[in-house]
Amino acid sequence: QQQVKQSPQSLIVQKGGISIINCAYENTAFDYFPWYQQFPGKGPALLIAIRPDVSEKKEGRFTISFNKSAKQFSLHIMDSQPGDSATYFCAARNFNKFYFGSGTKLNVKP
Amino acid sequence: NAGVMQNPRHLVRRRGQEARLRCSPMKGHSHVYWYRQLPEEGLKFMVYLQKENIIDESGMPKERFSAEFPKEGPSILRIQQVVRGDSAAYFCASSPSELSSYNEQFFGPGTRLTVL
């Protein structure tokens, strides 16, 4: 049973456009929702994270929107750049365990 | 300030052999987590260890897989009698203490295991 569902699987965006990746969860015990960025051959790196008592968090060009009642959260990348091309994973934490989405491969075309 | 280190980065084994994956956590970190990533999939939790203790191994297959984090030295993920389905990237992460909203886990570069 997949605890965190992520979409789309892949995304192509023009340079300067907005990239949007969505995640949904079922377990209301989750208390922390990070997004990770992974480049080929590398480990995931924390990009931005949010707690469920906040509806939005912004760091530079990256914004998380969180809808607790709908049990959904999304990552918005504004002014997308070719250097943002990577795989993005959402995750949700319960105690010491993280549950990851299946990933979104983002390709930002110049 | 070195990050999480994993070795080897690439490991090729034939079916039936043993694979040993090593993880050295960041300096000052005493908590280690192992994840497995199959191609085109997200990471799946395997095991959580503190020094000399296994805290949660609920994600680890009951047979052939074992993990340890001794008082001295790296954490080891051991896979005995490997099969083709074990081919994956194995990531280690570490944190300074129990995960909370105030600390995060940091990932190593992974070990890519290929079973022939």
mmCIF file of C-alpha atoms in Angstrom:
data_model
loop_
_atom_site.group_PDB
_atom_site.id
_atom_site.type_symbol
_atom_site.label_atom_id
_atom_site.label_comp_id
_atom_site.label_asym_id
_atom_site.label_seq_id
_atom_site.Cartn_x
_atom_site.Cartn_y
_atom_site.Cartn_z
ATOM 1 C CA GLN A 1 0.000 0.000 0.000
ATOM 2 C CA GLN A 2 1.530 3.261 -1.103
ATOM 3 C CA GLN A 3 1.296 5.794 1.688
ATOM 4 C CA VAL A 4 2.170 8.835 -0.422
ATOM 5 C CA LYS A 5 0.976 9.221 -4.003
ATOM 6 C CA GLN A 6 2.835 11.601 -6.281
ATOM 7 C CA SER A 7 1.978 13.009 -9.699
ATOM 8 C CA PRO A 8 2.859 13.544 -12.450
ATOM 9 C CA GLN A 9 5.494 10.923 -13.129
ATOM 10 C CA SER A 10 7.274 13.262 -15.519
ATOM 11 C CA LEU A 11 7.014 16.928 -16.359
ATOM 12 C CA ILE A 12 8.405 19.094 -19.133
ATOM 13 C CA VAL A 13 8.446 22.848 -18.568
ATOM 14 C CA GLN A 14 9.899 25.697 -20.565
ATOM 15 C CA LYS A 15 12.534 27.867 -18.968
ATOM 16 C CA GLY A 16 10.847 30.574 -16.933
ATOM 17 C CA GLY A 17 7.666 28.577 -16.481
ATOM 18 C CA ILE A 18 6.086 27.200 -13.312
ATOM 19 C CA SER A 19 6.589 23.554 -12.375
ATOM 20 C CA ILE A 20 3.899 22.013 -10.163
ATOM 21 C CA ILE A 21 4.157 18.597 -8.523
ATOM 22 C CA ASN A 22 1.396 17.153 -6.386
ATOM 23 C CA CYS A 23 1.274 14.660 -3.561
ATOM 24 C CA ALA A 24 -1.534 13.105 -1.563
ATOM 25 C CA TYR A 25 -1.502 11.067 1.623
ATOM 26 C CA GLU A 26 -3.914 9.141 3.806
ATOM 27 C CA ASN A 27 -2.273 8.797 7.198
ATOM 28 C CA THR A 28 -3.230 11.733 9.409
ATOM 29 C CA ALA A 29 -0.406 10.844 11.804
ATOM 30 C CA PHE A 30 2.149 12.279 9.393
ATOM 31 C CA ASP A 31 3.694 15.363 10.989
ATOM 32 C CA TYR A 32 6.318 16.591 8.566
ATOM 33 C CA PHE A 33 6.312 16.876 4.777
ATOM 34 C CA PRO A 34 9.639 17.439 3.001
ATOM 35 C CA TRP A 35 10.510 17.640 -0.658
ATOM 36 C CA TYR A 36 13.758 16.204 -1.947
ATOM 37 C CA GLN A 37 15.678 16.908 -5.131
ATOM 38 C CA GLN A 38 17.773 14.151 -6.649
ATOM 39 C CA PHE A 39 20.225 14.441 -9.521
ATOM 40 C CA PRO A 40 21.333 11.330 -11.436
ATOM 41 C CA GLY A 41 23.881 9.314 -9.494
ATOM 42 C CA LYS A 42 23.387 11.347 -6.317
ATOM 43 C CA GLY A 43 21.477 10.939 -3.098
ATOM 44 C CA PRO A 44 18.321 12.947 -2.397
ATOM 45 C CA ALA A 45 18.881 16.385 -0.930
ATOM 46 C CA LEU A 46 16.340 18.243 1.176
ATOM 47 C CA LEU A 47 14.839 21.116 -0.778
ATOM 48 C CA ILE A 48 12.070 22.499 1.417
ATOM 49 C CA ALA A 49 9.749 21.130 4.090
ATOM 50 C CA ILE A 50 6.513 22.039 5.838
ATOM 51 C CA ARG A 51 4.621 21.088 8.992
ATOM 52 C CA PRO A 52 0.858 20.502 8.885
ATOM 53 C CA ASP A 53 0.055 23.594 10.972
ATOM 54 C CA VAL A 54 1.199 25.822 8.099
ATOM 55 C CA SER A 55 -0.601 26.191 4.760
ATOM 56 C CA GLU A 56 2.264 27.588 2.722
ATOM 57 C CA LYS A 57 6.024 27.910 2.896
ATOM 58 C CA LYS A 58 8.206 29.762 0.463
ATOM 59 C CA GLU A 59 11.967 29.637 0.039
ATOM 60 C CA GLY A 60 13.268 31.532 -2.957
ATOM 61 C CA ARG A 61 11.687 30.105 -6.095
ATOM 62 C CA PHE A 62 10.301 27.067 -4.249
ATOM 63 C CA THR A 63 6.907 27.044 -2.525
ATOM 64 C CA ILE A 64 5.043 24.277 -0.729
ATOM 65 C CA SER A 65 1.274 24.550 -0.553
ATOM 66 C CA PHE A 66 -0.354 22.353 2.070
ATOM 67 C CA ASN A 67 -4.053 21.475 2.322
ATOM 68 C CA LYS A 68 -4.621 19.566 5.540
ATOM 69 C CA SER A 69 -8.322 18.887 5.012
ATOM 70 C CA ALA A 70 -7.721 17.469 1.537
ATOM 71 C CA LYS A 71 -4.548 15.672 2.687
ATOM 72 C CA GLN A 72 -2.639 17.071 -0.249
ATOM 73 C CA PHE A 73 0.494 19.104 -0.689
ATOM 74 C CA SER A 74 2.310 20.435 -3.696
ATOM 75 C CA LEU A 75 5.626 21.895 -4.766
ATOM 76 C CA HIS A 76 5.713 24.939 -7.015
ATOM 77 C CA ILE A 77 8.932 25.945 -8.724
ATOM 78 C CA MET A 78 8.664 29.469 -10.068
ATOM 79 C CA ASP A 79 10.811 30.717 -12.942
ATOM 80 C CA SER A 80 11.994 27.151 -13.625
ATOM 81 C CA GLN A 81 15.584 26.866 -14.865
ATOM 82 C CA PRO A 82 17.397 24.121 -16.788
ATOM 83 C CA GLY A 83 19.471 23.537 -13.633
ATOM 84 C CA ASP A 84 16.257 22.518 -11.866
ATOM 85 C CA SER A 85 16.055 19.451 -14.113
ATOM 86 C CA ALA A 86 16.115 16.566 -11.647
ATOM 87 C CA THR A 87 13.834 14.059 -9.976
ATOM 88 C CA TYR A 88 11.723 15.413 -7.142
ATOM 89 C CA PHE A 89 10.317 13.321 -4.329
ATOM 90 C CA CYS A 90 7.724 14.284 -1.789
ATOM 91 C CA ALA A 91 7.779 12.504 1.534
ATOM 92 C CA ALA A 92 5.830 12.302 4.759
ATOM 93 C CA ARG A 93 7.108 11.348 8.190
ATOM 94 C CA ASN A 94 5.566 9.345 10.991
ATOM 95 C CA PHE A 95 7.869 9.039 14.014
ATOM 96 C CA ASN A 96 11.255 8.094 12.608
ATOM 97 C CA LYS A 97 10.028 6.727 9.322
ATOM 98 C CA PHE A 98 9.756 8.583 6.041
ATOM 99 C CA TYR A 99 7.401 7.480 3.292
ATOM 100 C CA PHE A 100 8.366 8.668 -0.164
ATOM 101 C CA GLY A 101 6.336 9.354 -3.270
ATOM 102 C CA SER A 102 7.369 7.617 -6.469
ATOM 103 C CA GLY A 103 9.097 10.697 -7.864
ATOM 104 C CA THR A 104 8.609 13.240 -10.657
ATOM 105 C CA LYS A 105 11.217 13.630 -13.330
ATOM 106 C CA LEU A 106 11.364 17.316 -14.242
ATOM 107 C CA ASN A 107 12.900 18.479 -17.487
ATOM 108 C CA VAL A 108 13.209 22.226 -17.935
ATOM 109 C CA LYS A 109 13.824 23.074 -21.570
ATOM 110 C CA PRO A 110 15.997 26.113 -22.360
ATOM 111 C CA ASN B 1 32.815 18.808 7.120
ATOM 112 C CA ALA B 2 32.316 15.568 5.260
ATOM 113 C CA GLY B 3 28.790 14.449 4.532
ATOM 114 C CA VAL B 4 27.417 10.942 4.722
ATOM 115 C CA MET B 5 29.790 8.565 2.997
ATOM 116 C CA GLN B 6 28.896 5.296 1.388
ATOM 117 C CA ASN B 7 31.084 2.687 -0.189
ATOM 118 C CA PRO B 8 31.388 1.138 -2.530
ATOM 119 C CA ARG B 9 29.535 3.401 -4.920
ATOM 120 C CA HIS B 10 28.992 0.557 -7.339
ATOM 121 C CA LEU B 11 28.930 -3.128 -6.503
ATOM 122 C CA VAL B 12 28.481 -6.042 -8.874
ATOM 123 C CA ARG B 13 27.705 -9.472 -7.489
ATOM 124 C CA ARG B 14 26.687 -12.784 -9.011
ATOM 125 C CA ARG B 15 23.587 -14.562 -7.775
ATOM 126 C CA GLY B 16 24.272 -16.348 -4.516
ATOM 127 C CA GLN B 17 27.132 -14.101 -3.414
ATOM 128 C CA GLU B 18 27.098 -11.734 -0.454
ATOM 129 C CA ALA B 19 26.923 -7.954 -0.683
ATOM 130 C CA ARG B 20 28.232 -5.664 2.059
ATOM 131 C CA LEU B 21 27.337 -2.000 1.900
ATOM 132 C CA ARG B 22 28.976 0.502 4.225
ATOM 133 C CA CYS B 23 27.767 3.826 5.520
ATOM 134 C CA SER B 24 29.709 6.353 7.559
ATOM 135 C CA PRO B 25 27.342 8.948 9.005
ATOM 136 C CA MET B 26 28.082 12.621 9.263
ATOM 137 C CA LYS B 27 30.310 13.629 12.144
ATOM 138 C CA GLY B 28 28.293 13.852 15.324
ATOM 139 C CA HIS B 29 25.414 11.780 13.943
ATOM 140 C CA SER B 30 24.499 8.639 15.829
ATOM 141 C CA HIS B 31 21.327 7.676 13.964
ATOM 142 C CA VAL B 32 21.413 5.855 10.638
ATOM 143 C CA TYR B 33 18.646 4.921 8.205
ATOM 144 C CA TRP B 34 18.868 2.618 5.203
ATOM 145 C CA TYR B 35 16.604 2.937 2.162
ATOM 146 C CA ARG B 36 16.281 1.005 -1.070
ATOM 147 C CA GLN B 37 15.405 2.624 -4.373
ATOM 148 C CA LEU B 38 14.315 0.520 -7.302
ATOM 149 C CA PRO B 39 14.594 2.036 -10.797
ATOM 150 C CA GLU B 40 11.958 4.711 -11.445
ATOM 151 C CA GLU B 41 10.624 4.387 -7.897
ATOM 152 C CA GLY B 42 10.814 6.309 -4.658
ATOM 153 C CA LEU B 43 12.879 5.335 -1.668
ATOM 154 C CA LYS B 44 11.582 2.595 0.613
ATOM 155 C CA PHE B 45 12.550 2.565 4.275
ATOM 156 C CA MET B 46 14.433 -0.527 5.353
ATOM 157 C CA VAL B 47 15.936 -0.092 8.797
ATOM 158 C CA TYR B 48 16.725 2.512 11.456
ATOM 159 C CA LEU B 49 19.702 2.042 13.764
ATOM 160 C CA GLN B 50 21.410 3.829 16.577
ATOM 161 C CA LYS B 51 24.851 2.892 17.788
ATOM 162 C CA GLU B 52 24.752 -0.823 18.667
ATOM 163 C CA ASN B 53 20.952 -0.950 18.457
ATOM 164 C CA ILE B 54 18.387 -1.711 15.793
ATOM 165 C CA ILE B 55 15.436 0.549 16.492
ATOM 166 C CA ASP B 56 13.104 -0.309 13.621
ATOM 167 C CA GLU B 57 13.693 -2.962 10.982
ATOM 168 C CA SER B 58 10.122 -3.204 9.775
ATOM 169 C CA GLY B 59 11.061 -2.400 6.170
ATOM 170 C CA MET B 60 13.774 -4.988 5.857
ATOM 171 C CA PRO B 61 13.096 -8.439 4.369
ATOM 172 C CA LYS B 62 13.180 -11.082 7.090
ATOM 173 C CA GLU B 63 15.557 -13.340 5.209
ATOM 174 C CA ARG B 64 18.995 -12.665 3.760
ATOM 175 C CA PHE B 65 19.138 -9.026 4.911
ATOM 176 C CA SER B 66 20.780 -7.764 8.075
ATOM 177 C CA ALA B 67 22.106 -4.452 9.342
ATOM 178 C CA GLU B 68 24.372 -3.316 12.111
ATOM 179 C CA PHE B 69 25.834 -0.109 13.462
ATOM 180 C CA PRO B 70 28.680 -0.991 15.823
ATOM 181 C CA LYS B 71 30.106 1.245 18.505
ATOM 182 C CA GLU B 72 33.114 1.864 16.309
ATOM 183 C CA GLY B 73 33.103 1.984 12.534
ATOM 184 C CA PRO B 74 30.492 2.343 9.822
ATOM 185 C CA SER B 75 27.012 0.940 9.596
ATOM 186 C CA ILE B 76 26.844 -2.191 7.448
ATOM 187 C CA LEU B 77 23.936 -3.455 5.375
ATOM 188 C CA ARG B 78 24.535 -7.079 4.502
ATOM 189 C CA ILE B 79 22.669 -9.032 1.855
ATOM 190 C CA GLN B 80 23.350 -12.743 1.752
ATOM 191 C CA GLN B 81 22.789 -14.975 -1.289
ATOM 192 C CA VAL B 82 21.835 -12.070 -3.507
ATOM 193 C CA VAL B 83 19.201 -12.484 -6.203
ATOM 194 C CA ARG B 84 18.525 -10.372 -9.293
ATOM 195 C CA GLY B 85 15.641 -8.641 -7.519
ATOM 196 C CA ASP B 86 18.125 -7.151 -5.036
ATOM 197 C CA SER B 87 19.539 -4.958 -7.806
ATOM 198 C CA ALA B 88 18.803 -1.416 -6.678
ATOM 199 C CA ALA B 89 20.341 1.721 -5.262
ATOM 200 C CA TYR B 90 20.784 1.576 -1.509
ATOM 201 C CA PHE B 91 20.912 4.876 0.308
ATOM 202 C CA CYS B 92 22.009 5.596 3.809
ATOM 203 C CA ALA B 93 20.960 8.694 5.732
ATOM 204 C CA SER B 94 22.023 9.992 9.115
ATOM 205 C CA SER B 95 20.723 12.411 11.722
ATOM 206 C CA PRO B 96 22.165 13.768 14.954
ATOM 207 C CA SER B 97 19.280 12.482 17.051
ATOM 208 C CA GLU B 98 15.758 11.206 16.682
ATOM 209 C CA LEU B 99 14.015 12.833 13.766
ATOM 210 C CA SER B 100 11.768 15.722 14.669
ATOM 211 C CA SER B 101 10.636 18.938 13.107
ATOM 212 C CA TYR B 102 13.912 20.459 14.203
ATOM 213 C CA ASN B 103 16.328 18.113 12.562
ATOM 214 C CA GLU B 104 16.523 16.300 9.300
ATOM 215 C CA GLN B 105 18.210 13.313 7.792
ATOM 216 C CA PHE B 106 21.076 13.743 5.351
ATOM 217 C CA PHE B 107 21.578 11.255 2.560
ATOM 218 C CA GLY B 108 24.729 9.694 1.216
ATOM 219 C CA PRO B 109 25.405 9.247 -2.510
ATOM 220 C CA GLY B 110 24.177 5.657 -2.490
ATOM 221 C CA THR B 111 25.537 2.272 -3.484
ATOM 222 C CA ARG B 112 24.304 0.877 -6.770
ATOM 223 C CA LEU B 113 24.103 -2.891 -6.506
ATOM 224 C CA THR B 114 23.895 -4.950 -9.664
ATOM 225 C CA VAL B 115 23.272 -8.672 -9.407
ATOM 226 C CA LEU B 116 24.226 -10.649 -12.484
#
